[in-house]
XYZ file of C-alpha atoms in Angstrom:
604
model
C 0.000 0.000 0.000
C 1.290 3.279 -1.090
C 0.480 6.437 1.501
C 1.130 9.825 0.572
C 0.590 12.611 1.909
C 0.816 17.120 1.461
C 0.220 20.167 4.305
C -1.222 23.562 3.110
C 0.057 26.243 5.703
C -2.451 28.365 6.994
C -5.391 27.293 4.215
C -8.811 27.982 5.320
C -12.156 25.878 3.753
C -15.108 25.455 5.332
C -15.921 21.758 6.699
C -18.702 20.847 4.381
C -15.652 21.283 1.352
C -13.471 19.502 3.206
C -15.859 16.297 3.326
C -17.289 16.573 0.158
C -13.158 16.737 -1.324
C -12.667 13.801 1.001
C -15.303 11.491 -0.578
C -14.137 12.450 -4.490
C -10.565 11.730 -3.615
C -11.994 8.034 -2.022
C -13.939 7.440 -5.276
C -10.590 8.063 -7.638
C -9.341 4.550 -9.008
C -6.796 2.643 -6.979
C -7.423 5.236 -3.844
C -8.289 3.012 -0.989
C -8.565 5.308 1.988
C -8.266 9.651 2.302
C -8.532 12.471 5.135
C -8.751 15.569 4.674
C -8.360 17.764 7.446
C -7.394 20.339 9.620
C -3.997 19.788 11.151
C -5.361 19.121 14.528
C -3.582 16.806 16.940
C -6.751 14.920 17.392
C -7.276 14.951 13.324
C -3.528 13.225 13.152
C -3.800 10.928 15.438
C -6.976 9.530 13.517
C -5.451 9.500 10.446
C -2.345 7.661 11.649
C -5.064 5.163 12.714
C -6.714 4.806 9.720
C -3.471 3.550 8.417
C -2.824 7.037 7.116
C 0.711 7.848 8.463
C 1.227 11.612 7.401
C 4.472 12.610 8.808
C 3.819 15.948 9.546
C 4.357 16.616 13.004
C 4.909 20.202 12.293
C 0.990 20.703 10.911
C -0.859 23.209 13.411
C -5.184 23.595 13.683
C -4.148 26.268 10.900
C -2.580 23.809 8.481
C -4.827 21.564 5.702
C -3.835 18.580 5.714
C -4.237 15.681 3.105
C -3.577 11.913 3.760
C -3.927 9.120 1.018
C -3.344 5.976 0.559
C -3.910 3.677 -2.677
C -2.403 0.640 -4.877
C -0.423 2.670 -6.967
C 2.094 5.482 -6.614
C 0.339 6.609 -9.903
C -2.669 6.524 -8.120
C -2.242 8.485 -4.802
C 0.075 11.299 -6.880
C -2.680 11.854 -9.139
C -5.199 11.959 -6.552
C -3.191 14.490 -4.458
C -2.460 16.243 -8.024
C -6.168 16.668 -7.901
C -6.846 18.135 -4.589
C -6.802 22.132 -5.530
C -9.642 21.111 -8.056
C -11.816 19.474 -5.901
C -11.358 22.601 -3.529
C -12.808 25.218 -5.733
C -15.967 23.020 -5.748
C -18.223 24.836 -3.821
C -20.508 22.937 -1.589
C -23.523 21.545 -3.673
C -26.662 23.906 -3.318
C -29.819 23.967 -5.764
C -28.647 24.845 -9.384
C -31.555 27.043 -9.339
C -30.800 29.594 -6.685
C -29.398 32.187 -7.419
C -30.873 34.511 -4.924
C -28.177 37.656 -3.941
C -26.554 37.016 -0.685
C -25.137 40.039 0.666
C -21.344 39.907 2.124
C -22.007 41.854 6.060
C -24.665 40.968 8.339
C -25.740 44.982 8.836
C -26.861 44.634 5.111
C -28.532 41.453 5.736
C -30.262 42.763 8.529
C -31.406 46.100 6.355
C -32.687 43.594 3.900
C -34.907 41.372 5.897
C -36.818 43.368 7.415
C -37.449 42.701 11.427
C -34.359 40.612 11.455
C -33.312 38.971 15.082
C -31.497 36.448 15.057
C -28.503 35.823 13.762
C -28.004 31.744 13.306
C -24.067 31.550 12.988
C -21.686 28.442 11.918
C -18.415 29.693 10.906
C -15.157 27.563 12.063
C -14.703 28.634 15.827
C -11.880 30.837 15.625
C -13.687 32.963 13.593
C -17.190 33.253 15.429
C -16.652 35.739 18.094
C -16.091 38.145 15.379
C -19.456 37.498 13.365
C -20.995 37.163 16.728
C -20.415 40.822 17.709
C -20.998 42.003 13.899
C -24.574 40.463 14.540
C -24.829 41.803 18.431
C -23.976 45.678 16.679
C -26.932 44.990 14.281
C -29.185 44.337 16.945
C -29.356 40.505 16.220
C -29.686 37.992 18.957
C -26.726 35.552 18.150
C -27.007 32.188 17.847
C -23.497 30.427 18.169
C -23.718 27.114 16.740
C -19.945 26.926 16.647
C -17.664 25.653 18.829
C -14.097 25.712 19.619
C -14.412 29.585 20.711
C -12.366 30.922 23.336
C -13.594 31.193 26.928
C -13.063 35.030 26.671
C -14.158 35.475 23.714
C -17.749 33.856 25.259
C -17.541 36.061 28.163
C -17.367 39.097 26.674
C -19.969 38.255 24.171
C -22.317 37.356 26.483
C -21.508 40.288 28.784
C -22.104 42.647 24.769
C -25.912 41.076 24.241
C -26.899 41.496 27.737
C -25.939 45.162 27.684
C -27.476 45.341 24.737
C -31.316 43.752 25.659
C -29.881 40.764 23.260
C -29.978 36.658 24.346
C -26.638 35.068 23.208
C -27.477 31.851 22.719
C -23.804 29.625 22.527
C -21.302 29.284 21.418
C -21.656 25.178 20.914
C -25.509 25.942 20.888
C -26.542 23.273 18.529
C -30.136 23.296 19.349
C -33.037 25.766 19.837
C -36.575 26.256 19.431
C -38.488 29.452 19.152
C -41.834 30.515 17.870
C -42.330 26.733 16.380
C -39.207 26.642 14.545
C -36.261 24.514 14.756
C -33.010 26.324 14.897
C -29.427 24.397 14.077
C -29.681 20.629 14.981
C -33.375 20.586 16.250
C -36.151 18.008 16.361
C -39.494 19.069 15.087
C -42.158 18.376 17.949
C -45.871 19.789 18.958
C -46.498 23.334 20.095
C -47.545 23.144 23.542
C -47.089 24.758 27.599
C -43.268 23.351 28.176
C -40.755 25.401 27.782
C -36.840 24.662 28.220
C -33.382 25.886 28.901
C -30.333 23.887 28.303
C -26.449 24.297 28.627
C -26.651 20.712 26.683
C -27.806 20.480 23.103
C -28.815 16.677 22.593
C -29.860 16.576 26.466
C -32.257 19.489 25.276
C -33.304 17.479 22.312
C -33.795 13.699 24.370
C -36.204 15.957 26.109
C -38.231 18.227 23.799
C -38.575 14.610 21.479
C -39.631 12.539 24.634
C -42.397 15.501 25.672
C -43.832 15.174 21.779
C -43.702 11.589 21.604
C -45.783 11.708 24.965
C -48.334 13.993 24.018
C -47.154 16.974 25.032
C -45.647 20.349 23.529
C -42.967 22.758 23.717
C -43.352 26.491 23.748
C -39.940 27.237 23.127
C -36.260 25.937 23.859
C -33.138 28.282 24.635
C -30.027 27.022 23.918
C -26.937 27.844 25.868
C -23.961 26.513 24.938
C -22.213 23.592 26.885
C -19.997 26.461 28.722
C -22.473 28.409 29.933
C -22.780 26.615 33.883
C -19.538 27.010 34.152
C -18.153 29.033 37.402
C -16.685 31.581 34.451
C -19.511 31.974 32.507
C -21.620 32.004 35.630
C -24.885 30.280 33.721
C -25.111 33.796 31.803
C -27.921 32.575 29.181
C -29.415 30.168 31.608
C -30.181 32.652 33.701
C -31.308 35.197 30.894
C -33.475 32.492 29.481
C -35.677 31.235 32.609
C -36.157 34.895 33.093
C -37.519 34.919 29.017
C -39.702 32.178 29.765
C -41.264 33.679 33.563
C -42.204 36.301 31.855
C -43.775 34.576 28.275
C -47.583 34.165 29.019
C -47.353 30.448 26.340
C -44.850 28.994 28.861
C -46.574 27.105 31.545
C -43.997 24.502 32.734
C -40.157 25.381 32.659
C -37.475 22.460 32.225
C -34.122 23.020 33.368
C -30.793 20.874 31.381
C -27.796 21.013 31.488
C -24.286 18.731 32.533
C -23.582 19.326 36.403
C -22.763 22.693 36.681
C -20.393 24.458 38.796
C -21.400 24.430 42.519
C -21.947 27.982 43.085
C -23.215 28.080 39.160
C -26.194 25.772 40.807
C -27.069 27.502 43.269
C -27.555 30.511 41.424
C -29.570 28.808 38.768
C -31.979 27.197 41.367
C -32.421 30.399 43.284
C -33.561 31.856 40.204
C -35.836 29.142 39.058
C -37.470 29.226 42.468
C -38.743 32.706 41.505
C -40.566 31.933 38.024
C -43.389 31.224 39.491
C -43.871 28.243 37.630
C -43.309 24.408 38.414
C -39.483 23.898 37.159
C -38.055 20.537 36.187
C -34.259 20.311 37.095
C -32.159 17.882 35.025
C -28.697 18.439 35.984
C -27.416 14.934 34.626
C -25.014 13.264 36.824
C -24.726 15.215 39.306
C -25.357 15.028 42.585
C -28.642 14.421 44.074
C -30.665 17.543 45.356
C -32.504 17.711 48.409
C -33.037 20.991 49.621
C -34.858 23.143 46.906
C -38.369 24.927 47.069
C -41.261 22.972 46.280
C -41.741 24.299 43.341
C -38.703 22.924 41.669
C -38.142 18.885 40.631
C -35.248 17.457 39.933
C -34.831 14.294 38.111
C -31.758 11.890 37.683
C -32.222 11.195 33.563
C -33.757 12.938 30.459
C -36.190 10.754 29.932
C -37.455 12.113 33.830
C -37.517 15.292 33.085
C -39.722 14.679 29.748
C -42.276 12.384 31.980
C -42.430 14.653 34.537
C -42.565 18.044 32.322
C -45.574 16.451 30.762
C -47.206 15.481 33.821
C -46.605 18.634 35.681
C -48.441 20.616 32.600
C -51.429 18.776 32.701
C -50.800 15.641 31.049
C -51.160 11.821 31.744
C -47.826 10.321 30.025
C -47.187 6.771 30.508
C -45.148 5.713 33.667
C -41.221 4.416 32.582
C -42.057 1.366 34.145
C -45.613 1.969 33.197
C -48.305 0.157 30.863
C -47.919 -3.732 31.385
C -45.041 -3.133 33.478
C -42.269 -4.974 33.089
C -40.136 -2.702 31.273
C -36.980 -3.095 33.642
C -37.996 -7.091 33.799
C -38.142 -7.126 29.986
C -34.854 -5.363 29.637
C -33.191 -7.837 32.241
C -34.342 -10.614 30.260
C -33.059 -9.265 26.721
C -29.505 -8.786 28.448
C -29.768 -12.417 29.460
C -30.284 -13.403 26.192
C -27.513 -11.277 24.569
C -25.246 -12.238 27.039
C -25.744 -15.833 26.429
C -24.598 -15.551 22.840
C -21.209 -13.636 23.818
C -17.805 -15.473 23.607
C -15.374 -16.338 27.119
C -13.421 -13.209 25.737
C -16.155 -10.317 25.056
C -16.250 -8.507 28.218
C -16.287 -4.809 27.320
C -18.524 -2.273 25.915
C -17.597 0.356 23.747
C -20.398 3.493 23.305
C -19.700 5.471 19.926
C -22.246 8.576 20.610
C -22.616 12.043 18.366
C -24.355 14.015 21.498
C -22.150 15.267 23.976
C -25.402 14.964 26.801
C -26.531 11.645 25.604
C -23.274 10.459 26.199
C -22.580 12.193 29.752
C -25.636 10.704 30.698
C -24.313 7.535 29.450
C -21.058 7.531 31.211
C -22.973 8.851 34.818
C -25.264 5.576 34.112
C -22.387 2.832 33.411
C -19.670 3.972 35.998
C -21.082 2.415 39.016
C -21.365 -0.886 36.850
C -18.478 -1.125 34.738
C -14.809 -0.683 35.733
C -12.639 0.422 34.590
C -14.622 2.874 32.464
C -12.783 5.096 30.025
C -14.229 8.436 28.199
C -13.514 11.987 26.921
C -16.325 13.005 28.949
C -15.067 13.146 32.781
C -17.715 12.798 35.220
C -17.716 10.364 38.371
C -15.482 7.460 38.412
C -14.735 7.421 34.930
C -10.838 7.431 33.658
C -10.101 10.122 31.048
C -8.941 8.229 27.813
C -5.494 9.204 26.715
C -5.958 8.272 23.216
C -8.566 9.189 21.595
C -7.847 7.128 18.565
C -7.852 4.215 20.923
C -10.579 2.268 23.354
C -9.424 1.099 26.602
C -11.671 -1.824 28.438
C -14.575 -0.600 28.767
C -15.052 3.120 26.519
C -17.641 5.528 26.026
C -16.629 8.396 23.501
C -18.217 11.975 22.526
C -17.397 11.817 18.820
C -18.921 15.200 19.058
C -16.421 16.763 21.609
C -14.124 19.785 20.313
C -11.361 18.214 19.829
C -12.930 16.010 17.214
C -14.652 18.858 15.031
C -11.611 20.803 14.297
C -11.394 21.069 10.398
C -14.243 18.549 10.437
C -17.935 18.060 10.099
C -19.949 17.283 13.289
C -20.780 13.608 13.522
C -24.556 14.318 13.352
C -23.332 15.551 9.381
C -21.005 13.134 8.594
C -21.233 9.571 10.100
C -17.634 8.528 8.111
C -15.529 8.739 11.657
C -18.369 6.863 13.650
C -18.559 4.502 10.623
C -14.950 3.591 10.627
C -14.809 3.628 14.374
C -17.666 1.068 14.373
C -15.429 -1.311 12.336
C -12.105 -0.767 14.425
C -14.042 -1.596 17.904
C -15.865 -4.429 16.136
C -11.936 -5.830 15.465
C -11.059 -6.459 19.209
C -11.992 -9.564 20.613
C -12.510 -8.251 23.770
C -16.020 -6.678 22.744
C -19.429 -7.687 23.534
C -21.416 -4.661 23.441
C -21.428 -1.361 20.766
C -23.834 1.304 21.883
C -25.355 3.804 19.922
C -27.474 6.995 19.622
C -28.775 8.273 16.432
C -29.909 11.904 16.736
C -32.730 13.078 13.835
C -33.987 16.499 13.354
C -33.198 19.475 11.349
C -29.844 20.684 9.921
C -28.539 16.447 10.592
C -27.708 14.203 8.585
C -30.886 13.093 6.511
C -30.575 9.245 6.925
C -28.192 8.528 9.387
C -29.856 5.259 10.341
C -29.574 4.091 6.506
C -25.624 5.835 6.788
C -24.746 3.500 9.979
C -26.416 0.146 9.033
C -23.988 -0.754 6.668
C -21.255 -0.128 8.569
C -23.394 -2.246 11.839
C -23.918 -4.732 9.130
C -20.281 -5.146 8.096
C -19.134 -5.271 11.922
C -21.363 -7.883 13.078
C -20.778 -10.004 9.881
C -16.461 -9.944 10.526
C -17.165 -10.625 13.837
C -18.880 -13.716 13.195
C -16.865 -14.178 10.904
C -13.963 -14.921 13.397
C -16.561 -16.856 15.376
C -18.158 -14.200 17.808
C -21.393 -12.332 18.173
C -21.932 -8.311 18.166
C -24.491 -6.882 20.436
C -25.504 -3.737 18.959
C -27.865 -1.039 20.993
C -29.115 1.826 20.281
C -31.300 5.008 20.782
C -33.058 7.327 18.637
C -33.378 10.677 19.613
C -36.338 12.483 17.399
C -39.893 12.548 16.375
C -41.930 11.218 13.578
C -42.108 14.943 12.712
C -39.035 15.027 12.095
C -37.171 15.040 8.290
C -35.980 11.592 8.568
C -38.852 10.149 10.520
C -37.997 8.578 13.547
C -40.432 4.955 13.096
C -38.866 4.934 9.625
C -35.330 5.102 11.097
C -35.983 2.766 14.133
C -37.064 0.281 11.485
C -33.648 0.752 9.553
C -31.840 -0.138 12.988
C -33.847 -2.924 13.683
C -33.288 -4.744 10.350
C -29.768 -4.156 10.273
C -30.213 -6.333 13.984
C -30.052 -3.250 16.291
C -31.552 -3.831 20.329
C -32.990 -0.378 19.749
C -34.657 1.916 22.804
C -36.738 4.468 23.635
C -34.422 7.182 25.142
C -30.905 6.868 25.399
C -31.391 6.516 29.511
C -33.066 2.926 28.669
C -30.172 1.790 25.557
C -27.584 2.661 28.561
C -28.945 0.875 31.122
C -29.576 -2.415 28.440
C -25.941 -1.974 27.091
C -24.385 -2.017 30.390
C -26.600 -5.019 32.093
C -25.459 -7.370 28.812
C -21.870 -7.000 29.852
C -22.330 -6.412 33.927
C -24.848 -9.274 35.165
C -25.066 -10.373 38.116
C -25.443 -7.520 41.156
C -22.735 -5.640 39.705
C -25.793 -3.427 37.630
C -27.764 -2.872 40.680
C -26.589 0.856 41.368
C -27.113 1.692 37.786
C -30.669 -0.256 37.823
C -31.200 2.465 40.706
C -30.001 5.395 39.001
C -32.590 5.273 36.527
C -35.751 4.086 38.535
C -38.307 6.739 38.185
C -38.984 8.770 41.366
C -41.737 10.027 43.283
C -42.171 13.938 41.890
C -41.524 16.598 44.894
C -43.374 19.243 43.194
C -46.819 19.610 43.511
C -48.069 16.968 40.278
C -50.742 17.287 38.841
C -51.539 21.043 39.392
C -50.772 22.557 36.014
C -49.849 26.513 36.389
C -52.793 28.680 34.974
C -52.263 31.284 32.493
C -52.246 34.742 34.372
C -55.858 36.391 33.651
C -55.638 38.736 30.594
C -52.127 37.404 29.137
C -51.758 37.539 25.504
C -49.320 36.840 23.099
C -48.305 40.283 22.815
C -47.434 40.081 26.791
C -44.423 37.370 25.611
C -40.539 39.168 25.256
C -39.681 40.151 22.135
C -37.549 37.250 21.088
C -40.390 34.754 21.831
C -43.641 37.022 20.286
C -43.327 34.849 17.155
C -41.538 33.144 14.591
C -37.658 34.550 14.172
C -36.757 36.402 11.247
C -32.971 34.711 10.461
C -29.460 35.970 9.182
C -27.674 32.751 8.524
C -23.822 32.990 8.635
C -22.266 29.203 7.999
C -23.813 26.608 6.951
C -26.340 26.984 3.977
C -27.842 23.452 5.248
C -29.517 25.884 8.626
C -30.871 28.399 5.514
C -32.659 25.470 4.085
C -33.861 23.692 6.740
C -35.541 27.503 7.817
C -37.405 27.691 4.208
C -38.518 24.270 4.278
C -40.278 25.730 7.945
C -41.679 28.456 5.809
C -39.284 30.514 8.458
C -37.835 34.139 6.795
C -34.116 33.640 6.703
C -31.549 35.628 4.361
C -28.100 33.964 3.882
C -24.745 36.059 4.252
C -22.138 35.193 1.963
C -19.520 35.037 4.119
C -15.895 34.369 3.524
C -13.121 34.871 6.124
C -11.653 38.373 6.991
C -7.926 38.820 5.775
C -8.692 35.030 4.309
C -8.507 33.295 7.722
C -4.493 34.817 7.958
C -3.792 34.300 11.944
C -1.450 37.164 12.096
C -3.486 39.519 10.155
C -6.939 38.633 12.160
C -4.670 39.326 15.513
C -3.994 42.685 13.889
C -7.114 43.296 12.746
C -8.733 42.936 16.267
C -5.985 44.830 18.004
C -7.053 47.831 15.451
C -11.607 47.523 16.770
């Protein structure tokens, strides 16, 4: 096998050309495998273990780099020889738009008129700078983005306030305002709940689990994954339970996020004490709470918070252990029977998951049943992993984190890492158990199911193949709403011989008793055992006498009127909402040059 391989210094294209160049150079004859990447020390160390051994040490996050590998020195030279070509592709929209995008977001804004919101996905180290651009124009920014420096966040979050404006992120992936779906977000009923969440797929497990209960969701701030930290100080959190206390549509507030800093906490309870409403607290895996007001609930998994949300605004969902009953019983017994196929050797479970939340959730569930546990995604007892390109015993991985979206598409885009990752965990002996979660909704992938089940298919069969058997679990987080339909995608799973789940709380707890038996699961059993609500249930909050939509704050009055800056996937999935959204052409300033961008800002 012949591997070459080239660095660009200080080369800047956007993700969605970097995959789309990635997959042309794969199809070329004789290629076998090719990256195409940022120059991230996370993005090396995959490629070296894709068999892609670039040599280039000396690449920075700054630095394109290109890996390939093929049959024929002929081959790989002439696909590198084609690399600037498939570059200048741009990334494939409809032929027939050719609609005027302006270049600034002030001119955007004059030409939409009653623009707020700015919906921005530029590469990180760009995004503080469109982020202000849309703060000046009076645009409440939405920071999908992530790898953004903590100061940067600060300060821009310190900017809106000052200003009257939310600043939703950055690493907001989700939100949901006026009945539309903002980045990566599930479509779902309009209803009494509303939500804030420093945890983007957390926020989505529990908007999808209200819908597919019955209920509905008046709206759903995102914060970004920083935001309960003790130096961000739960900024938007904070900004957006006040939103929702005072919107008249909001009858039920639910409260997400990873367990945030202590003194973050206590802030964020006090606060939620005085909304006046009955408040759901999921602050997954962290400790339990005891003394808060009545009026507050807090709840150990996502799938909780949905149950209770519903309940507490009037509804009668079903019970987790509810119609039949037997669901822990039943789930018990299915382990039994997976575990009885496993060889003496499988012993480990490995958890492959796109959602940062889903998979802290995951790793609070497993580590009182499975030691040692490895992750990227501290929390509890778990071991950090010190190679990310490699499992240790048993591993649960955020494929999603930062440092795997560098100069790369986000998982939920582009299942090619998870795909290959699939294969490589498949190859150890020493595995009994992959787990799973498949995350639909807007601005995703649009058949990620159909885009893993070959890869499922191909593990399982070389498995058995060397004389063992795969069990496979999984979760989908979504709604039948949603673009890719969640029954249709559920089906997928299930004939490519998924164990699929409900919620991801459920696929954890079925993963982890197939490979823990015996008394070792009994904590984890625990951990997710519904419990008895503290707030007062079944006493939905009335509507204040005389409120009316025009009471709600400005942000949440209606629908948002969208600048989109980043991906043109966000623009579309806002028109196909019949949502008003103008796209900025956007290209970056001084054309992404470090030195000149650190100039730049010294001269604002």
């Amino acid at each position: 096998m012949i591997v070459r391989s080239a660095v660009r210094r200080s080369a800047y294209y956007d993700s969605i050309t970097l995959m789309q160049a990635q997959q042309a150079l794969r199809s070329l004859p004789g290629i076998v495998e090719a990256g195409v990447v940022m120059g991230t020390p996370a993005n090396l160390e995959l490629l070296r273990e894709a068999g892609l051994d670039v040599r280039s040490a000396s690449a920075s996050a700054d630095d394109l780099v290109v890996a390939v590998s093929g049959d024929t020195a002929q081959h790989v030279e002439a696909a590198l020889s084609s690399l600037d070509g498939l570059l200048r592709v741009r990334p494939a929209t409809d032929p027939g738009d050719q609609t005027y995008r302006p270049r600034t977001i002030a001119t955007a804004a004059r030409l939409l008129p009653g623009a707020n919101l700015a919906l921005i996905s530029v590469p990180g180290r760009f995004a503080a700078r469109v982020a202000r651009e849309a703060a000046t124009a009076g645009l409440h920014p939405m920071v999908f983005s992530d790898n953004v420096a903590l100061e940067d966040e600060i300060r821009l979050k310190q900017t809106s306030r000052s200003r009257g404006l939310l600043c939703m992120g950055p690493d907001c992936g989700t939100a949901f305002v006026g009945g539309i779906a903002l980045g990566f977000a599930n479509r779902v009923r309009r209803g009494p709940i509303g939500l804030v969440a420093a945890a983007g797929t957390g926020l989505q497990e529990v908007m999808s689990t209200i819908h597919r209960l019955g209920g509905g969701v008046s709206h759903a701030l995102g914060a970004g994954g920083r935001d309960s930290s003790e130096a961000v100080g739960g900024a938007t959190m904070l900004d957006g339970l006040t939103l929702l206390r005072q919107d008249p549509s909001t009858t039920v507030v639910v409260l997400v996020s990873k367990p945030p800093d202590p003194g973050v906490a206590r802030r964020l309870l006090a606060h939620a004490a005085g909304v006046g409403k009955p408040v759901v607290v999921a602050f997954v895996g962290s400790v339990p709470l005891h003394e808060v007001p009545d009026t507050l609930t807090p709840v150990s998994t996502l799938e909780e918070a949905g149950i209770l949300a519903v309940r507490l605004a009037g509804g009668a969902p079903r019970d987790l252990d509810g119609e039949g009953g037997g669901w822990f019983q039943a789930a018990k017994e299915r382990a039994a029977v997976a575990r009885s196929r496993l060889g003496a050797s499988q012993r480990y479970l490995r958890g492959l998951f796109c959602g940062g939340t889903l998979c802290a959730e995951t790793v609070w569930l497993l580590e009182s049943a499975l030691r040692p546990l490895y992750t990227n995604v501290p929390m509890g007892k778990a071991r950090p992993l010190t190679s990310l390109g490699r499992s240790l015993a048993h591993s649960v991985l955020d494929l999603g984190a930062d440092e795997f979206t560098v100069g790369r598409l986000h998982p939920m885009l582009d299942m090619t890492l998870r795909a290959g990752r699939l294969g490589q965990e498949a190859a150890d002996p020493e595995v009994a158990v992959l787990l799973l979660d498949v995350v639909l909704g807007e601005g995703v992938h649009p058949d990620p199911a159909g885009a893993l089940a070959p890869a499922i298919s191909a593990a399982c069969t070389a498995a058995r193949a060397a004389g063992r058997e795969l069990a496979v679990v999984a979760s989908v987080c979504g709604t039948d709403a949603d673009p890719q339909n969640r029954a249709r995608q559920v089906e997928r799973l299930a004939t490519a011989g998924v164990l699929v789940e409900d919620t991801n709380a459920r696929a954890a707890a079925l993963a982890g008793a197939i490979v823990a038996g015996g008394t070792e699961g009994d904590e984890m059993w625990t951990r997710i055992s519904p419990r008895v609500p503290r707030a007062k249930p079944a006493a939905p909050w009335s509507q204040p006498e005389g409120a009316t939509a025009g009471d709600a704050p400005t942000l949440l009055a209606g629908a948002p009127r969208v600048v989109n800056v980043g991906l043109a996937r966000f623009a579309e999935s806002l028109r196909a909402q019949s949502a008003a959204v103008i796209d900025v052409d956007w290209r970056p300033p001084a054309e992404g040059n470090r030195a000149m961008l650190e100039l730049l800002d010294r001269l604002e």
